[in-house]
Amino acid sequence: MSLESVRYSRGSLAVLNQLLLPHESCYESVCGVQEAWEVIRAMKVRGAPAIAIVGCLSLAVELERGEVKEKDQLVVFILDSLKFLVTSRPTAVNMAKAAEELSAFVQQEAAQADATSESIRKSVIQWAEDLLTKDVEDNKKIGDYGARHLLQRVTGQPVTILTHCNTGSLATAGYGTALAVIVGADRVVANGDTANKVGTYQLAIAARHHGIPFYVAAPSTSCDLSLEDGRKIVIEERPSQELTDVNGKRIAAQGIGVWNPAFDVTPCDLITGGIITEHGVFTPQELQAALTKVMKEEGKWQKNEASV
């Protein structure tokens, strides 16, 4: 049975503390936006989609439990909370996208003639809950598209898959003779360059050298078409103590220099298998056109263009 990274019911949110894995499975209650910022920043919750979900659901929990606010005061609180959540981890794009979309939604709701503090509160809670539902649906689609794509390439053979980072249901493939590498992603830009956990780049190089297909599995919310290539991605740097200390005890020499980037960027030409999304599997060269078409069909393209 797989672990749930998030447990949610209206008014209640708990996250699996991934810092304690694999020795302990402990869920921590998140009662509001400040606590969500802290668990995201501390990397107790990981994965770009999960970060966005925890951030938005924490706002929903605070709105469900919190004191009643006047309409204008409530709108300001929601917008400020979303801006604050975006600062928790800058490289993962999903939280920024969700904040942008929810902020626009709130302002649109508040502009309605019959809008009240209560109607806005309820609509924001529902929006966050719908985001959770959509994430589950998207993950299933990513797993389905990826599995079908791989099986079509190795007809009649069992499949062995090496996964790196959070790759969802694709990680359940069995053992066999045909090999592929699948990684997650925190941000995929227009040309297909991909930011993911440190170690992804060298894994891609090794896969290329040995002729093993290399895939990225990511929902479209992790794709940032406003950036042309990976050179524009802001790479988060973590505290040096994460490398020099273990359980609060220093293991490195005093005064040693530390550079601790949380991510590296894999160039698109190393992504030889494709990019697996909830809309299908695309080569890096196909990704921008494919997602642009989807956004136009969903009516999101104008807003995306305006934010570029």
Coordinates of C-alpha atoms in Angstrom, one line a residue:
M1 CA 0.0 0.0 0.0
S2 CA 1.4 3.4 -1.0
L3 CA 1.8 6.2 1.5
E4 CA -0.4 9.3 1.2
S5 CA 1.6 12.5 1.2
V6 CA -1.5 14.5 2.1
R7 CA -4.6 13.7 4.2
Y8 CA -7.4 16.2 3.9
S9 CA -11.0 16.6 4.9
R10 CA -12.8 20.0 5.1
G11 CA -11.2 21.9 7.9
S12 CA -8.4 19.4 8.5
L13 CA -5.1 19.0 6.7
A14 CA -2.2 16.7 7.6
V15 CA 1.1 16.0 5.7
L16 CA 3.4 13.1 5.8
N17 CA 6.7 14.3 7.2
Q18 CA 9.1 13.0 4.5
L19 CA 12.1 13.9 6.6
L20 CA 11.4 10.9 8.8
L21 CA 11.1 8.4 6.1
P22 CA 11.8 5.5 5.8
H23 CA 12.1 4.9 9.5
E24 CA 8.9 6.5 10.6
S25 CA 5.6 7.4 9.0
C26 CA 4.3 10.4 10.8
Y27 CA 1.6 12.8 9.8
E28 CA 1.7 16.4 11.0
S29 CA -1.3 18.7 11.3
V30 CA -1.3 21.9 9.2
C31 CA -3.7 24.4 10.6
G32 CA -3.0 27.3 8.3
V33 CA -0.9 29.2 5.9
Q34 CA 2.1 29.9 8.2
E35 CA 2.4 26.2 9.1
A36 CA 2.1 25.2 5.5
W37 CA 4.9 27.6 4.6
E38 CA 7.1 26.1 7.3
V39 CA 6.5 22.4 6.3
I40 CA 7.1 23.3 2.6
R41 CA 10.3 25.2 3.4
A42 CA 11.6 22.5 5.7
M43 CA 11.0 19.9 2.9
K44 CA 8.7 17.9 5.1
V45 CA 6.4 17.9 2.0
R46 CA 8.1 17.5 -1.4
G47 CA 7.2 17.4 -5.1
A48 CA 6.0 20.5 -7.0
P49 CA 2.4 19.4 -7.3
A50 CA 2.2 18.5 -3.6
I51 CA 3.6 21.8 -2.6
A52 CA 0.9 23.6 -4.5
I53 CA -1.8 21.4 -3.0
V54 CA -0.6 21.8 0.6
G55 CA -0.3 25.5 0.1
C56 CA -3.9 25.9 -1.3
L57 CA -5.4 23.5 1.1
S58 CA -3.8 25.2 4.1
L59 CA -5.6 28.4 3.0
A60 CA -8.8 26.5 2.8
V61 CA -8.3 25.1 6.3
E62 CA -7.6 28.5 7.7
L63 CA -10.7 30.0 6.0
E64 CA -12.8 27.1 7.3
R65 CA -11.6 27.5 10.9
G66 CA -10.7 31.2 11.0
E67 CA -12.6 34.2 12.2
V68 CA -15.2 35.9 9.9
K69 CA -13.7 38.8 7.9
E70 CA -15.3 41.6 6.0
K71 CA -15.3 41.1 2.2
D72 CA -12.5 43.5 1.3
Q73 CA -10.4 42.3 4.3
L74 CA -10.9 38.7 3.3
V75 CA -9.8 39.3 -0.3
V76 CA -6.6 41.1 0.9
F77 CA -5.9 38.2 3.3
I78 CA -6.3 35.6 0.6
L79 CA -4.1 37.4 -1.9
D80 CA -1.4 38.2 0.7
S81 CA -1.4 34.5 1.9
L82 CA -0.9 33.3 -1.7
K83 CA 2.0 35.6 -2.3
F84 CA 3.6 34.4 1.0
L85 CA 3.2 30.8 0.1
V86 CA 5.0 31.3 -3.2
T87 CA 8.1 32.4 -1.3
S88 CA 8.4 29.0 0.4
R89 CA 10.3 27.4 -2.5
P90 CA 11.0 29.4 -5.7
T91 CA 12.1 26.7 -8.2
A92 CA 8.9 24.5 -8.1
V93 CA 6.5 26.4 -10.4
N94 CA 3.2 24.8 -9.4
M95 CA 2.7 26.9 -6.3
A96 CA 3.2 30.1 -8.2
K97 CA 0.8 29.0 -11.0
A98 CA -1.8 28.0 -8.5
A99 CA -1.4 31.3 -6.6
E100 CA -1.8 33.2 -9.9
E101 CA -4.9 31.3 -10.9
L102 CA -6.6 31.4 -7.5
S103 CA -5.8 35.1 -7.1
A104 CA -7.5 35.9 -10.4
F105 CA -10.4 33.7 -9.4
V106 CA -10.8 35.5 -6.1
Q107 CA -10.7 38.9 -7.7
Q108 CA -13.3 37.8 -10.2
E109 CA -15.6 36.4 -7.5
A110 CA -15.2 39.6 -5.4
A111 CA -16.2 41.7 -8.4
Q112 CA -19.6 40.0 -8.7
A113 CA -22.5 42.3 -7.6
D114 CA -23.9 39.8 -5.1
A115 CA -20.5 38.7 -3.7
T116 CA -20.2 38.4 0.1
S117 CA -17.5 37.4 2.4
E118 CA -19.2 34.1 2.9
S119 CA -19.6 33.3 -0.8
I120 CA -16.0 34.1 -1.5
R121 CA -14.8 32.0 1.5
K122 CA -16.8 29.0 0.3
S123 CA -15.7 29.4 -3.4
V124 CA -12.0 29.5 -2.4
I125 CA -12.4 26.4 -0.2
Q126 CA -14.1 24.6 -3.1
W127 CA -11.4 25.8 -5.6
A128 CA -8.6 24.3 -3.4
E129 CA -10.5 21.0 -3.0
D130 CA -11.0 20.8 -6.7
L131 CA -7.3 21.3 -7.2
L132 CA -6.7 18.2 -5.0
T133 CA -9.2 16.2 -7.0
K134 CA -7.7 17.3 -10.3
D135 CA -4.2 16.3 -9.1
V136 CA -5.3 12.7 -8.4
E137 CA -6.9 12.5 -11.9
D138 CA -3.9 14.0 -13.6
N139 CA -1.5 11.6 -11.9
K140 CA -3.6 8.6 -13.1
K141 CA -3.5 10.0 -16.6
I142 CA 0.3 10.5 -16.4
G143 CA 0.7 6.9 -15.3
D144 CA -1.6 5.6 -18.0
Y145 CA 0.0 7.5 -20.8
G146 CA 3.5 6.6 -19.7
A147 CA 2.7 2.9 -19.2
R148 CA 1.1 2.7 -22.7
H149 CA 3.9 4.6 -24.3
L150 CA 6.6 2.3 -22.8
L151 CA 4.7 -0.9 -23.5
Q152 CA 4.3 0.1 -27.2
R153 CA 8.0 0.5 -27.5
V154 CA 8.9 -2.9 -26.0
T155 CA 6.0 -5.1 -27.3
G156 CA 6.1 -8.6 -25.8
Q157 CA 8.8 -7.8 -23.3
P158 CA 8.6 -7.2 -19.5
V159 CA 9.8 -3.7 -18.5
T160 CA 12.3 -2.6 -15.9
I161 CA 12.1 1.1 -14.9
L162 CA 14.5 3.1 -12.7
T163 CA 12.7 6.0 -11.1
H164 CA 14.2 9.1 -9.6
C165 CA 12.2 11.7 -7.5
N166 CA 8.4 11.5 -7.3
T167 CA 7.1 9.7 -10.4
G168 CA 3.7 8.6 -9.2
S169 CA 2.0 5.5 -10.4
L170 CA 4.7 4.9 -13.0
A171 CA 6.9 3.6 -10.2
T172 CA 4.9 0.4 -9.9
A173 CA 6.2 -1.2 -13.1
G174 CA 7.7 -4.7 -12.7
Y175 CA 11.1 -6.2 -13.4
G176 CA 12.3 -7.3 -16.8
T177 CA 14.8 -6.9 -19.5
A178 CA 13.9 -3.6 -21.3
L179 CA 15.0 -0.6 -19.3
A180 CA 13.9 3.1 -19.0
V181 CA 14.6 5.9 -16.6
I182 CA 11.8 8.1 -15.4
V183 CA 12.2 11.2 -13.3
G184 CA 9.9 13.8 -11.8
A185 CA 10.2 17.5 -12.3
D186 CA 9.8 20.8 -10.4
R187 CA 9.8 23.0 -13.5
V188 CA 9.9 22.2 -17.3
V189 CA 10.5 25.2 -19.5
A190 CA 9.4 25.9 -23.1
N191 CA 12.3 24.0 -24.8
G192 CA 12.0 21.0 -22.5
D193 CA 14.9 21.8 -20.2
T194 CA 13.9 20.4 -16.8
A195 CA 14.8 21.4 -13.2
N196 CA 14.6 18.5 -10.8
K197 CA 16.3 17.2 -7.6
V198 CA 20.1 17.3 -7.7
G199 CA 21.3 14.1 -9.3
T200 CA 18.9 14.1 -12.2
Y201 CA 21.5 15.6 -14.6
Q202 CA 24.1 13.0 -14.1
L203 CA 21.5 10.3 -14.3
A204 CA 20.4 11.7 -17.7
I205 CA 24.1 11.6 -18.9
A206 CA 24.5 8.0 -17.7
A207 CA 21.3 7.0 -19.5
R208 CA 22.4 8.7 -22.7
H209 CA 25.7 7.0 -22.6
H210 CA 24.2 3.6 -22.2
G211 CA 21.4 4.1 -24.7
I212 CA 18.6 4.0 -22.1
P213 CA 15.5 6.1 -22.8
F214 CA 15.2 9.0 -20.3
Y215 CA 11.7 10.4 -19.5
V216 CA 10.3 13.2 -17.4
A217 CA 6.9 12.6 -15.8
A218 CA 5.2 15.9 -14.8
P219 CA 1.7 17.4 -14.9
S220 CA 1.2 20.4 -17.1
T221 CA 1.1 22.6 -14.0
S222 CA 4.9 21.9 -13.7
C223 CA 5.5 23.3 -17.2
D224 CA 6.5 26.9 -17.4
L225 CA 6.2 28.1 -21.0
S226 CA 7.1 31.7 -20.0
L227 CA 10.8 30.7 -19.8
E228 CA 12.6 29.9 -23.0
D229 CA 15.3 27.6 -21.6
G230 CA 16.8 26.3 -18.4
R231 CA 19.2 29.2 -18.0
K232 CA 16.3 31.3 -16.8
I233 CA 15.3 29.0 -14.0
V234 CA 15.9 30.3 -10.5
I235 CA 17.6 27.5 -8.5
E236 CA 16.8 27.3 -4.8
E237 CA 19.8 27.1 -2.5
R238 CA 19.4 25.2 0.8
P239 CA 21.1 25.9 4.1
S240 CA 24.6 24.6 4.4
Q241 CA 23.7 22.7 7.6
E242 CA 21.7 20.2 5.5
L243 CA 25.1 18.9 4.3
T244 CA 27.4 19.5 7.2
D245 CA 25.1 18.3 10.0
V246 CA 23.2 15.0 10.7
N247 CA 20.4 15.1 13.3
G248 CA 21.9 18.3 14.7
K249 CA 25.4 16.9 15.0
R250 CA 28.2 18.4 12.8
I251 CA 30.0 15.8 10.6
A252 CA 32.1 18.3 8.5
A253 CA 35.1 20.3 9.4
Q254 CA 34.4 23.8 10.8
G255 CA 34.8 26.6 8.3
I256 CA 34.4 24.4 5.3
G257 CA 32.7 26.0 2.3
V258 CA 29.3 24.6 1.2
W259 CA 27.2 25.1 -1.9
N260 CA 23.9 23.3 -1.6
P261 CA 21.6 23.8 -4.6
A262 CA 18.4 21.9 -4.3
F263 CA 18.0 21.3 -8.0
D264 CA 20.0 20.8 -11.2
V265 CA 18.8 21.4 -14.8
T266 CA 18.8 18.6 -17.4
P267 CA 19.1 19.9 -20.9
C268 CA 16.3 18.9 -23.3
D269 CA 18.6 16.9 -25.6
L270 CA 19.2 14.4 -22.8
I271 CA 15.4 13.8 -22.4
T272 CA 15.5 11.1 -25.1
G273 CA 12.3 9.2 -24.2
G274 CA 9.9 12.1 -23.8
I275 CA 7.9 14.2 -21.4
I276 CA 4.9 12.4 -19.9
T277 CA 2.0 14.7 -19.0
E278 CA -1.7 14.2 -18.3
H279 CA -2.3 15.2 -22.0
G280 CA 0.1 12.7 -23.5
V281 CA 3.7 11.9 -24.1
F282 CA 5.7 14.5 -26.1
T283 CA 9.3 15.0 -27.2
P284 CA 10.8 18.2 -25.8
Q285 CA 10.5 19.8 -29.2
E286 CA 6.7 19.0 -29.3
L287 CA 5.9 20.1 -25.7
Q288 CA 5.4 23.9 -26.2
A289 CA 3.1 23.5 -29.2
A290 CA 1.1 20.7 -27.5
L291 CA 0.5 22.5 -24.3
T292 CA -0.3 25.8 -26.1
K293 CA -3.0 24.0 -28.0
V294 CA -4.4 22.6 -24.8
M295 CA -4.4 26.0 -23.1
K296 CA -6.2 27.5 -26.1
E297 CA -8.8 24.8 -25.9
E298 CA -9.2 25.4 -22.2
G299 CA -9.3 29.2 -22.6
K300 CA -6.2 29.8 -20.5
W301 CA -3.8 31.0 -23.2
Q302 CA -4.6 34.7 -23.0
K303 CA -4.0 34.8 -19.3
N304 CA -0.7 32.9 -19.8
E305 CA 0.4 35.3 -22.5
A306 CA -0.4 38.3 -20.3
S307 CA 1.8 36.9 -17.5
V308 CA 4.9 36.4 -19.8

